[in-house]
Amino acid sequence: MEVRRKVAGPAASAAPVPSPRARARRVQAGDALPLPIRHTNLIFSALFAASLAYLMRRWREKIRSSTPLHAVTLAEMLAIFGLIASLIYLLSFFGIAFVQSIVSSTDEDEDFLAVAPHPAAPPAAPAPAPCALLGNPAAAPEKMPEEDEEIVASVVAGKIPSYVLETRLGDCRRAAGIRREAVRRITGRDIEGLPLDGFDYASILGQCCELPVGYVQLPVGIAGPLLLDGQRYYVPMATTEGCLVASTNRGCKAIAESGGATSVVLRDGMTRAPVARLPTARRAAEVRAFLEDPANFETLSMVFNRSSRFARLQGVQCAMAGRNLYMRFTSSTGDAMGMNMISKGVQNVLDFLQDDFPDMDVISISGNFCSDKKPAAVNWIEGRGKSVVCEAVIKEEVVKKVLKTNVQSLVELNTIKNLAGSAVAGALGGFNAHASNIVTAIFIATGQDPAQNVESSHCITMMESINDGKDLHVSVTMPSIEVGTVGGGTQLASQSACLDLLGVKGANPECPGSNARLLATVVAGGVLAGELSLLSALAAGQLVKSHMKYNRSSKDMSKVLS
């Protein structure tokens, strides 16, 4: 008789071990039923209740009318048959769990037991080696539970909107998986490289991203220490560009070895500019005069500020285009970036104005005079968010030793490239080498809105020689850095960790707004370091060499293919 034994060693390890879900779905006691077990249960339960109710009513009538109980009609016979059949099924139903436990335990034994090979049996052929270019082949996808299969089919057919999955299922991870499978079936694309597991989808529900199907992995590098205002900061930068973190790190080293950088926040106020249309330009001018009259500011502030305990109206600046009135409100917003906060305050003022100016037709809460996520002269001149200046004096020996160039070359290059070159290009706020590189990398790492790098990257870089031409004075002036340390993507785990690394996580309870202002100065300090390093690489003719070293793969693909 053939004996089944546990097999240890290579033969056992070579066999793939099915996942718990695959083992659970291998054999089900309810699989013998023609319909899904939940549907069968519902049918027989309804049949039992209906049959019992009908027979009880008929027998009560027979007792009252002294009719013999054994005299039954065809309908009563069918009811008795339905009652007995449903009762048998329901009694059997209680035994399904017991039967299932026997079947499942047998299946689990099958996973660990193998038939001993016959001595004369030929050895199994070795599995083919995986392709070196493809890496480890992806495991076969696990079979979805039957209930999820039905939901996926409904989403693909358009019967269930994809955006209601989280609400209906109450499980954000499950909703993302079902949506991902529906997208795969609709498009025919597997999107295997986009990970699904390992992310807290509940943390983004209703505030960060809708209709999720996975998440994108981005490497985060650390530049620093950045010695700024007497403190050392290790700056997180999320980027896929080679050489960027290394270059910024070199700039941080040059700043630190020269005694550090200093910064100052000139303004701190977020803006929102609704647009309204009046019957005539004269009427629009009347509304403008009311808004800009200092005597009305206290009233407007009271109406505006009641929307939040942090929002404080700072001023209103108006502009006209015919009978259209653009009203640019500026407000402090605490440690939040503040777009939602200020929008609520603006709505309060608009409602208040329409009591005195009922003929005012509000076209939009945003009329692009704000201006958000677009290059605009009003942000360059008036500022938006945090307006910051950061400066440092780089010693001559540091310029030569760390930056591999000289002061005169840097001053000349900055003038010809960043100032004159940008003017020739007609640049708006772009009088710098690559401020947006550093701004965007820090924004992504710390959970800011990446699209706001448009105005946040407005920067003018200045360089001049001092101390008889020996040392270099360098500064960056950034009038519209839009950052926050609460709300939006800042509460996600990874981004929150990066904010914590900088010491600016969350709101500052003692001095509201100070964490966001500190983050803005760190952004400006990072830009200062990045500008120093890139301009030095350009002045020394090292740019191409550096990018070939840090921004190109060193793999010899011909050897891999062979």
Coordinates of C-alpha atoms in Angstrom, one line a residue:
M1 CA 0.0 0.0 0.0
E2 CA 1.3 3.4 -0.9
V3 CA 2.0 5.6 2.1
R4 CA 1.7 9.4 2.0
R5 CA 4.4 11.2 4.1
K6 CA 5.6 14.7 4.8
V7 CA 8.4 15.4 2.5
A8 CA 11.2 17.7 3.6
G9 CA 14.0 19.2 1.5
P10 CA 14.1 20.4 -2.0
A11 CA 11.2 18.5 -3.3
A12 CA 8.9 20.0 -0.7
S13 CA 10.3 23.5 -1.0
A14 CA 10.1 23.5 -4.8
A15 CA 6.3 23.0 -4.6
P16 CA 4.5 26.4 -4.5
V17 CA 2.6 27.0 -1.3
P18 CA -0.8 28.3 -2.0
S19 CA -1.9 31.4 -0.2
P20 CA -4.5 31.2 2.6
R21 CA -7.1 32.7 0.3
A22 CA -6.4 30.2 -2.4
R23 CA -6.7 27.3 0.1
A24 CA -9.9 28.7 1.5
R25 CA -11.5 28.9 -2.0
R26 CA -10.2 25.5 -3.3
V27 CA -13.2 23.4 -2.3
Q28 CA -16.4 24.8 -0.6
A29 CA -19.3 22.6 0.6
G30 CA -21.7 25.1 -1.0
D31 CA -20.1 24.6 -4.4
A32 CA -22.4 21.6 -5.0
L33 CA -25.4 24.0 -5.1
P34 CA -26.6 25.3 -8.5
L35 CA -26.8 28.8 -7.1
P36 CA -24.5 30.8 -4.7
I37 CA -25.1 29.6 -1.2
R38 CA -26.4 33.0 0.0
H39 CA -29.1 33.0 -2.7
T40 CA -30.1 29.4 -2.0
N41 CA -30.4 30.2 1.7
L42 CA -32.6 33.2 1.0
I43 CA -34.9 31.1 -1.3
F44 CA -35.4 28.2 1.1
S45 CA -35.9 30.5 4.1
A46 CA -38.6 32.4 2.3
L47 CA -40.2 29.1 1.2
F48 CA -40.2 27.8 4.7
A49 CA -41.8 31.0 6.1
A50 CA -44.4 31.2 3.4
S51 CA -45.4 27.5 3.6
L52 CA -45.6 27.6 7.3
A53 CA -47.7 30.7 7.4
Y54 CA -50.1 29.4 4.7
L55 CA -50.6 26.0 6.4
M56 CA -51.1 27.5 9.9
R57 CA -53.8 29.9 8.4
R58 CA -55.6 27.0 6.6
W59 CA -55.5 24.7 9.6
R60 CA -57.0 27.4 11.8
E61 CA -59.8 27.9 9.4
K62 CA -60.5 24.1 9.3
I63 CA -60.6 23.9 13.1
R64 CA -63.1 26.7 13.2
S65 CA -65.3 25.2 10.5
S66 CA -64.9 21.6 11.9
T67 CA -63.3 20.5 8.6
P68 CA -61.2 17.3 8.8
L69 CA -57.5 18.1 8.8
H70 CA -56.7 15.1 6.6
A71 CA -58.7 16.6 3.7
V72 CA -56.1 18.6 1.9
T73 CA -56.3 20.6 -1.4
L74 CA -53.6 20.6 -4.0
A75 CA -52.4 24.0 -2.8
E76 CA -52.0 22.6 0.7
M77 CA -50.2 19.6 -0.6
L78 CA -47.7 21.9 -2.4
A79 CA -47.3 23.9 0.8
I80 CA -46.6 20.8 2.9
F81 CA -44.0 19.6 0.3
G82 CA -42.4 23.1 0.3
L83 CA -42.3 23.1 4.1
I84 CA -40.7 19.7 4.3
A85 CA -38.1 20.4 1.6
S86 CA -37.1 23.8 3.1
L87 CA -36.9 22.2 6.5
I88 CA -34.7 19.5 5.3
Y89 CA -32.4 22.0 3.6
L90 CA -32.3 24.3 6.6
L91 CA -31.5 21.4 8.9
S92 CA -28.8 20.3 6.5
F93 CA -27.5 23.9 6.3
F94 CA -26.3 23.7 10.0
G95 CA -24.1 20.8 9.0
I96 CA -22.4 22.6 6.1
A97 CA -19.9 24.2 8.5
F98 CA -19.0 20.8 9.9
V99 CA -18.6 19.3 6.5
Q100 CA -16.6 22.3 5.3
S101 CA -14.2 22.0 8.2
I102 CA -13.6 18.3 7.2
V103 CA -13.0 19.3 3.6
S104 CA -10.8 22.2 4.5
S105 CA -8.6 20.2 6.9
T106 CA -8.2 17.5 4.2
D107 CA -7.2 20.2 1.7
E108 CA -4.7 21.7 4.1
D109 CA -3.2 18.2 4.6
E110 CA -2.9 17.9 0.9
D111 CA -0.7 21.1 0.9
F112 CA 1.9 19.4 3.2
L113 CA 1.6 15.8 2.1
A114 CA 3.0 14.4 -1.1
V115 CA 2.9 10.9 -2.6
A116 CA 6.3 9.3 -2.2
P117 CA 7.9 9.0 -5.7
H118 CA 8.3 5.6 -7.1
P119 CA 12.0 4.5 -7.2
A120 CA 11.8 4.0 -10.9
A121 CA 10.1 7.4 -11.6
P122 CA 12.3 9.8 -13.6
P123 CA 13.4 13.0 -11.7
A124 CA 11.3 16.1 -12.4
A125 CA 12.6 18.5 -14.9
P126 CA 14.1 21.6 -13.3
A127 CA 12.1 24.8 -13.6
P128 CA 13.4 27.2 -16.3
A129 CA 15.6 30.0 -15.0
P130 CA 13.9 33.4 -14.9
C131 CA 14.9 36.1 -17.5
A132 CA 17.7 38.3 -16.1
L133 CA 16.0 41.4 -17.6
L134 CA 12.6 40.7 -16.1
G135 CA 13.8 39.8 -12.6
N136 CA 11.6 37.5 -10.5
P137 CA 8.4 36.6 -12.4
A138 CA 5.2 37.9 -10.7
A139 CA 3.2 35.4 -8.8
A140 CA -0.1 34.3 -10.3
P141 CA -2.8 36.6 -9.1
E142 CA -5.0 35.2 -6.4
K143 CA -8.6 34.4 -7.3
M144 CA -11.0 37.0 -6.1
P145 CA -13.8 36.0 -3.7
E146 CA -17.1 35.4 -5.5
E147 CA -18.7 38.4 -4.0
D148 CA -15.9 40.7 -5.2
E149 CA -16.1 39.1 -8.7
E150 CA -19.7 40.1 -8.9
I151 CA -18.9 43.7 -7.9
V152 CA -16.1 43.9 -10.4
A153 CA -18.4 42.7 -13.1
S154 CA -21.0 45.4 -12.1
V155 CA -18.4 48.1 -12.2
V156 CA -17.2 47.0 -15.7
A157 CA -20.8 46.9 -16.9
G158 CA -21.4 50.4 -15.5
K159 CA -24.1 49.2 -13.1
I160 CA -22.1 50.4 -10.1
P161 CA -20.2 53.7 -10.3
S162 CA -16.6 53.3 -9.3
Y163 CA -16.6 56.3 -7.0
V164 CA -19.2 54.8 -4.6
L165 CA -17.2 51.6 -3.8
E166 CA -15.6 53.0 -0.6
T167 CA -19.0 54.1 0.7
R168 CA -20.8 50.9 -0.1
L169 CA -18.1 48.5 1.0
G170 CA -16.8 50.3 4.0
D171 CA -13.3 49.0 3.2
C172 CA -11.0 51.4 1.4
R173 CA -8.4 48.8 0.6
R174 CA -11.0 46.4 -0.8
A175 CA -12.5 49.2 -2.9
A176 CA -9.1 50.1 -4.4
G177 CA -8.5 46.4 -5.3
I178 CA -11.9 46.0 -6.9
R179 CA -11.5 49.3 -8.9
R180 CA -8.0 48.2 -10.0
E181 CA -9.3 44.9 -11.3
A182 CA -12.1 46.6 -13.1
V183 CA -9.6 49.0 -14.8
R184 CA -7.5 46.0 -15.7
R185 CA -10.4 44.3 -17.4
I186 CA -11.6 47.4 -19.2
T187 CA -8.2 48.5 -20.5
G188 CA -6.5 45.1 -20.9
R189 CA -3.5 46.5 -19.0
D190 CA -2.2 44.7 -15.9
I191 CA -0.3 47.7 -14.3
E192 CA 1.7 45.2 -12.4
G193 CA 4.5 47.7 -11.5
L194 CA 2.0 49.9 -9.6
P195 CA 1.8 48.5 -6.0
L196 CA -1.5 48.1 -4.3
D197 CA -0.7 46.8 -0.8
G198 CA 1.3 48.7 1.8
F199 CA -0.7 51.9 1.7
D200 CA -3.4 53.3 4.1
Y201 CA -6.2 54.1 1.7
A202 CA -8.5 55.3 4.5
S203 CA -6.0 58.1 5.2
I204 CA -6.8 59.7 1.8
L205 CA -10.5 59.2 1.8
G206 CA -12.3 62.5 1.2
Q207 CA -9.2 64.7 1.3
C208 CA -6.3 63.7 -0.9
C209 CA -7.1 61.4 -3.8
E210 CA -10.2 59.9 -5.3
L211 CA -10.7 56.6 -7.2
P212 CA -7.3 55.1 -6.0
V213 CA -6.0 52.0 -7.6
G214 CA -2.5 52.0 -6.0
Y215 CA 0.3 54.3 -5.2
V216 CA 3.5 55.5 -6.9
Q217 CA 6.8 55.0 -5.2
L218 CA 9.3 57.9 -5.2
P219 CA 12.8 57.8 -3.7
V220 CA 13.5 60.4 -1.0
G221 CA 17.0 61.7 -0.5
I222 CA 18.4 63.8 2.3
A223 CA 20.4 66.9 1.7
G224 CA 22.2 68.5 4.6
P225 CA 22.9 69.5 7.1
L226 CA 21.6 72.9 6.0
L227 CA 22.9 75.4 8.5
L228 CA 20.1 78.0 8.6
D229 CA 19.6 80.7 11.2
G230 CA 21.8 78.8 13.6
Q231 CA 20.0 75.5 13.3
R232 CA 20.8 72.4 11.3
Y233 CA 18.2 70.9 9.0
Y234 CA 18.3 67.7 7.1
V235 CA 16.2 68.5 4.0
P236 CA 14.0 65.6 2.5
M237 CA 13.7 65.7 -1.3
A238 CA 11.5 63.4 -3.3
T239 CA 12.7 63.2 -6.9
T240 CA 13.5 61.0 -9.8
E241 CA 16.2 63.3 -11.2
G242 CA 19.7 62.1 -10.7
C243 CA 22.3 64.6 -9.4
L244 CA 19.7 66.9 -7.8
V245 CA 20.1 65.8 -4.2
A246 CA 23.8 65.4 -4.5
S247 CA 24.1 68.9 -5.9
T248 CA 21.9 70.4 -3.2
N249 CA 23.9 68.6 -0.6
R250 CA 27.1 70.1 -2.0
G251 CA 25.6 73.6 -1.7
C252 CA 24.6 72.8 1.9
K253 CA 28.2 71.9 2.7
A254 CA 29.5 75.2 1.2
I255 CA 27.0 77.1 3.3
A256 CA 27.8 75.3 6.5
E257 CA 31.6 75.7 6.1
S258 CA 31.1 79.4 5.6
G259 CA 29.1 79.9 8.8
G260 CA 25.5 79.2 7.6
A261 CA 22.7 81.2 6.0
T262 CA 20.1 83.5 7.4
S263 CA 16.6 84.1 6.4
V264 CA 13.7 86.6 6.9
V265 CA 10.0 86.2 6.2
L266 CA 8.8 89.5 4.7
R267 CA 5.1 88.6 4.3
D268 CA 2.7 85.8 5.3
G269 CA -0.7 85.9 3.6
M270 CA -2.6 83.6 1.3
T271 CA -4.9 85.2 -1.3
R272 CA -8.2 84.5 -3.0
A273 CA -9.7 86.7 -5.6
P274 CA -13.4 86.3 -6.6
V275 CA -14.8 88.1 -9.6
A276 CA -18.2 89.7 -9.7
R277 CA -20.1 91.5 -12.5
L278 CA -22.1 94.7 -11.9
P279 CA -24.6 96.4 -14.2
T280 CA -22.2 99.1 -15.1
A281 CA -18.6 100.0 -14.6
R282 CA -19.6 102.9 -12.4
R283 CA -21.4 100.6 -10.1
A284 CA -18.4 98.3 -10.0
A285 CA -16.3 101.3 -9.0
E286 CA -18.7 101.9 -6.1
V287 CA -18.2 98.4 -4.8
R288 CA -14.4 98.8 -5.2
A289 CA -14.4 102.0 -3.3
F290 CA -16.4 100.4 -0.5
L291 CA -14.0 97.5 -0.2
E292 CA -10.8 99.6 -0.3
D293 CA -12.1 102.3 2.1
P294 CA -10.1 102.0 5.4
A295 CA -13.2 102.9 7.3
N296 CA -14.9 99.7 6.2
F297 CA -12.0 97.4 6.9
E298 CA -13.0 96.6 10.5
T299 CA -16.5 95.5 9.4
L300 CA -15.1 93.4 6.6
S301 CA -12.6 91.8 8.9
M302 CA -15.3 90.8 11.4
V303 CA -17.3 89.2 8.7
F304 CA -14.3 87.5 7.1
N305 CA -12.7 86.2 10.3
R306 CA -15.7 84.4 11.7
S307 CA -15.1 81.6 9.2
S308 CA -12.0 80.3 11.2
R309 CA -10.1 80.9 14.4
F310 CA -6.9 81.2 12.4
A311 CA -8.0 83.3 9.4
R312 CA -7.3 87.0 9.8
L313 CA -8.0 89.4 7.0
Q314 CA -5.0 91.5 6.1
G315 CA -6.3 93.6 3.2
V316 CA -8.3 93.8 0.0
Q317 CA -6.9 94.8 -3.4
C318 CA -9.3 95.4 -6.3
A319 CA -8.9 95.6 -10.1
M320 CA -11.5 96.2 -12.8
A321 CA -12.0 95.0 -16.4
G322 CA -15.0 96.9 -17.7
R323 CA -17.9 96.2 -15.4
N324 CA -16.2 93.1 -13.9
L325 CA -14.7 93.6 -10.5
Y326 CA -11.8 91.4 -9.2
M327 CA -11.3 91.5 -5.4
R328 CA -8.0 90.1 -4.1
F329 CA -8.4 89.2 -0.4
T330 CA -5.2 88.5 1.6
S331 CA -5.4 86.6 4.9
S332 CA -3.1 84.8 7.4
T333 CA -4.0 81.1 7.7
G334 CA -2.0 79.8 10.6
D335 CA 0.0 76.6 9.8
A336 CA -2.3 75.6 7.0
M337 CA -1.6 76.5 3.4
G338 CA -5.0 78.0 3.7
M339 CA -6.8 77.9 0.3
N340 CA -10.0 76.4 1.8
M341 CA -9.8 78.5 4.9
I342 CA -9.6 81.8 3.0
S343 CA -12.3 80.7 0.5
K344 CA -14.8 80.3 3.3
G345 CA -13.9 83.8 4.6
V346 CA -14.3 85.3 1.1
Q347 CA -17.7 83.6 0.7
N348 CA -18.8 85.3 4.0
V349 CA -17.8 88.7 2.6
L350 CA -19.6 88.1 -0.7
D351 CA -22.8 87.2 1.1
F352 CA -22.4 90.3 3.2
L353 CA -21.8 92.6 0.2
Q354 CA -24.9 91.3 -1.6
D355 CA -27.1 92.8 1.1
D356 CA -25.9 96.3 0.2
F357 CA -25.2 95.6 -3.5
P358 CA -28.0 93.2 -4.6
D359 CA -27.3 93.9 -8.2
M360 CA -23.8 92.3 -7.8
D361 CA -23.6 89.0 -9.7
V362 CA -20.8 86.8 -8.3
I363 CA -19.3 84.9 -11.3
S364 CA -16.7 82.8 -9.5
I365 CA -15.1 82.4 -6.1
S366 CA -11.8 82.5 -8.0
G367 CA -11.2 85.0 -10.9
N368 CA -7.5 84.2 -11.5
F369 CA -6.4 87.5 -9.8
C370 CA -5.3 85.4 -6.8
S371 CA -3.3 83.9 -8.7
D372 CA -3.1 80.1 -8.0
K373 CA -1.0 77.6 -9.9
K374 CA -0.2 80.0 -12.7
P375 CA 2.7 82.3 -13.3
A376 CA 1.5 85.8 -12.5
A377 CA 3.1 89.2 -12.0
V378 CA 0.7 90.0 -9.1
N379 CA 2.3 87.1 -7.1
W380 CA 5.8 88.2 -8.1
I381 CA 5.1 91.8 -7.0
E382 CA 2.6 91.5 -4.2
G383 CA 3.6 88.1 -2.9
R384 CA 1.4 85.1 -2.0
G385 CA 1.8 82.7 0.8
K386 CA 5.2 83.3 2.5
S387 CA 7.6 85.9 1.0
V388 CA 11.1 84.9 2.0
V389 CA 14.7 86.2 1.5
C390 CA 17.6 83.9 2.3
E391 CA 21.3 84.9 2.1
A392 CA 24.8 83.7 2.9
V393 CA 28.4 84.8 2.5
I394 CA 30.5 82.0 1.0
K395 CA 34.2 82.3 1.8
E396 CA 36.7 82.4 -1.0
E397 CA 38.5 79.2 0.1
V398 CA 35.1 77.4 0.3
V399 CA 34.3 78.5 -3.3
K400 CA 37.5 77.0 -4.5
K401 CA 37.6 73.9 -2.3
V402 CA 34.0 72.8 -2.3
L403 CA 32.4 74.5 -5.3
K404 CA 35.5 74.1 -7.5
T405 CA 35.3 77.6 -9.1
N406 CA 36.0 81.2 -8.1
V407 CA 33.9 84.2 -7.0
Q408 CA 34.4 86.3 -10.1
S409 CA 33.2 83.5 -12.4
L410 CA 30.1 82.9 -10.3
V411 CA 29.2 86.6 -10.2
E412 CA 29.6 87.0 -14.0
L413 CA 27.7 83.8 -14.8
N414 CA 24.7 84.8 -12.5
T415 CA 24.5 88.2 -14.2
I416 CA 24.7 86.8 -17.8
K417 CA 22.5 83.7 -17.2
N418 CA 20.1 84.4 -14.4
L419 CA 19.5 88.1 -14.9
A420 CA 20.2 89.0 -18.6
G421 CA 19.4 85.6 -20.0
S422 CA 16.1 85.4 -18.2
A423 CA 15.2 89.0 -19.3
V424 CA 16.0 88.0 -23.0
A425 CA 13.6 85.1 -22.5
G426 CA 10.9 87.3 -21.1
A427 CA 10.8 85.3 -17.9
L428 CA 8.2 86.0 -15.2
G429 CA 9.7 85.3 -11.8
G430 CA 12.3 83.0 -13.3
F431 CA 15.5 84.8 -12.6
N432 CA 17.2 81.8 -11.2
A433 CA 19.0 78.6 -12.3
H434 CA 16.7 75.8 -11.1
A435 CA 14.7 76.9 -8.1
S436 CA 11.7 74.8 -9.1
N437 CA 13.8 71.7 -8.9
I438 CA 14.4 72.0 -5.2
V439 CA 10.9 73.5 -4.4
T440 CA 9.1 70.6 -6.1
A441 CA 11.3 67.9 -4.5
I442 CA 10.6 69.3 -1.0
F443 CA 7.0 69.9 -1.8
I444 CA 6.4 66.2 -2.7
A445 CA 8.4 64.9 0.2
T446 CA 6.4 67.1 2.7
G447 CA 2.9 66.7 1.3
Q448 CA 2.5 70.1 -0.3
D449 CA 0.5 70.7 -3.4
P450 CA 3.0 70.0 -6.2
A451 CA 1.2 72.2 -8.7
Q452 CA 1.8 75.2 -6.5
N453 CA 5.5 75.0 -7.4
V454 CA 4.5 77.3 -10.3
E455 CA 4.3 80.4 -8.2
S456 CA 6.3 79.0 -5.2
S457 CA 9.4 78.8 -7.6
H458 CA 9.3 82.5 -8.4
C459 CA 12.8 83.4 -7.4
I460 CA 15.6 85.9 -8.2
T461 CA 19.1 84.8 -7.4
M462 CA 21.6 87.6 -6.7
M463 CA 25.4 87.2 -6.4
E464 CA 28.1 89.8 -5.8
S465 CA 31.6 89.8 -4.6
I466 CA 32.4 91.4 -1.2
N467 CA 35.4 92.0 1.0
D468 CA 37.5 93.3 -1.8
G469 CA 36.3 90.6 -4.2
K470 CA 37.4 87.7 -2.0
D471 CA 34.1 86.4 -0.7
L472 CA 30.7 85.8 -2.4
H473 CA 27.4 87.2 -1.2
V474 CA 24.5 85.1 -2.5
S475 CA 20.8 85.5 -1.9
V476 CA 17.5 84.2 -3.2
T477 CA 14.3 86.2 -2.9
M478 CA 11.1 84.2 -3.2
P479 CA 7.9 86.2 -2.9
S480 CA 5.3 83.4 -3.0
I481 CA 6.2 80.2 -1.2
E482 CA 2.9 78.4 -0.5
V483 CA 3.3 75.8 2.2
G484 CA 1.5 74.4 5.2
T485 CA 2.2 71.8 7.9
V486 CA -1.4 70.8 8.5
G487 CA -4.1 69.6 6.1
G488 CA -3.9 68.0 2.7
G489 CA -1.1 65.6 2.0
T490 CA 0.8 66.6 5.2
Q491 CA -1.1 64.1 7.3
L492 CA 0.0 61.1 5.2
A493 CA 2.4 58.8 7.0
S494 CA 5.5 59.3 4.8
Q495 CA 5.0 63.1 4.3
S496 CA 4.3 63.5 8.0
A497 CA 7.6 61.7 8.8
C498 CA 9.5 64.2 6.5
L499 CA 7.9 67.1 8.3
D500 CA 8.8 65.6 11.6
L501 CA 12.4 65.3 10.4
L502 CA 12.4 69.1 9.9
G503 CA 10.7 69.7 13.2
V504 CA 7.7 71.3 11.7
K505 CA 5.1 68.6 11.9
G506 CA 1.5 69.7 12.5
A507 CA 0.4 73.0 14.0
N508 CA 2.3 75.0 16.5
P509 CA 0.0 75.5 19.5
E510 CA 2.0 78.3 21.1
C511 CA 2.6 80.4 17.9
P512 CA 0.1 79.5 15.1
G513 CA 1.8 79.8 11.7
S514 CA 5.4 79.5 12.9
N515 CA 5.8 75.9 11.7
A516 CA 4.6 76.9 8.2
R517 CA 6.9 79.9 8.1
L518 CA 9.9 77.8 9.2
L519 CA 9.1 75.3 6.4
A520 CA 9.1 78.2 3.9
T521 CA 12.5 79.3 5.1
V522 CA 13.9 75.8 4.8
V523 CA 12.6 75.7 1.2
A524 CA 14.4 79.0 0.5
G525 CA 17.5 77.7 2.2
G526 CA 17.4 74.6 0.0
V527 CA 17.0 76.7 -3.1
L528 CA 20.0 78.8 -2.0
A529 CA 22.1 75.6 -1.7
G530 CA 20.9 74.3 -5.1
E531 CA 21.6 77.6 -6.9
L532 CA 25.1 77.7 -5.5
S533 CA 26.0 74.2 -6.6
L534 CA 24.4 74.3 -10.1
L535 CA 25.9 77.7 -11.0
S536 CA 29.3 76.4 -9.7
A537 CA 29.0 73.3 -11.9
L538 CA 28.2 75.5 -14.9
A539 CA 31.0 77.9 -14.2
A540 CA 33.5 75.0 -13.8
G541 CA 32.2 73.2 -16.8
Q542 CA 31.2 70.1 -14.7
L543 CA 27.5 69.9 -15.5
V544 CA 27.7 67.2 -18.2
K545 CA 30.3 65.2 -16.3
S546 CA 28.2 65.2 -13.1
H547 CA 25.0 64.1 -14.9
M548 CA 26.8 61.3 -16.7
K549 CA 28.1 60.1 -13.3
Y550 CA 24.9 60.4 -11.3
N551 CA 22.1 60.5 -13.9
R552 CA 22.9 57.5 -16.1
S553 CA 22.7 53.8 -15.5
S554 CA 26.1 52.1 -15.3
K555 CA 24.8 48.7 -16.3
D556 CA 26.3 47.2 -19.4
M557 CA 23.1 46.0 -21.1
S558 CA 25.0 44.0 -23.7
K559 CA 26.4 41.8 -21.0
V560 CA 23.0 41.4 -19.4
L561 CA 21.5 40.4 -22.8
S562 CA 24.3 37.9 -23.4

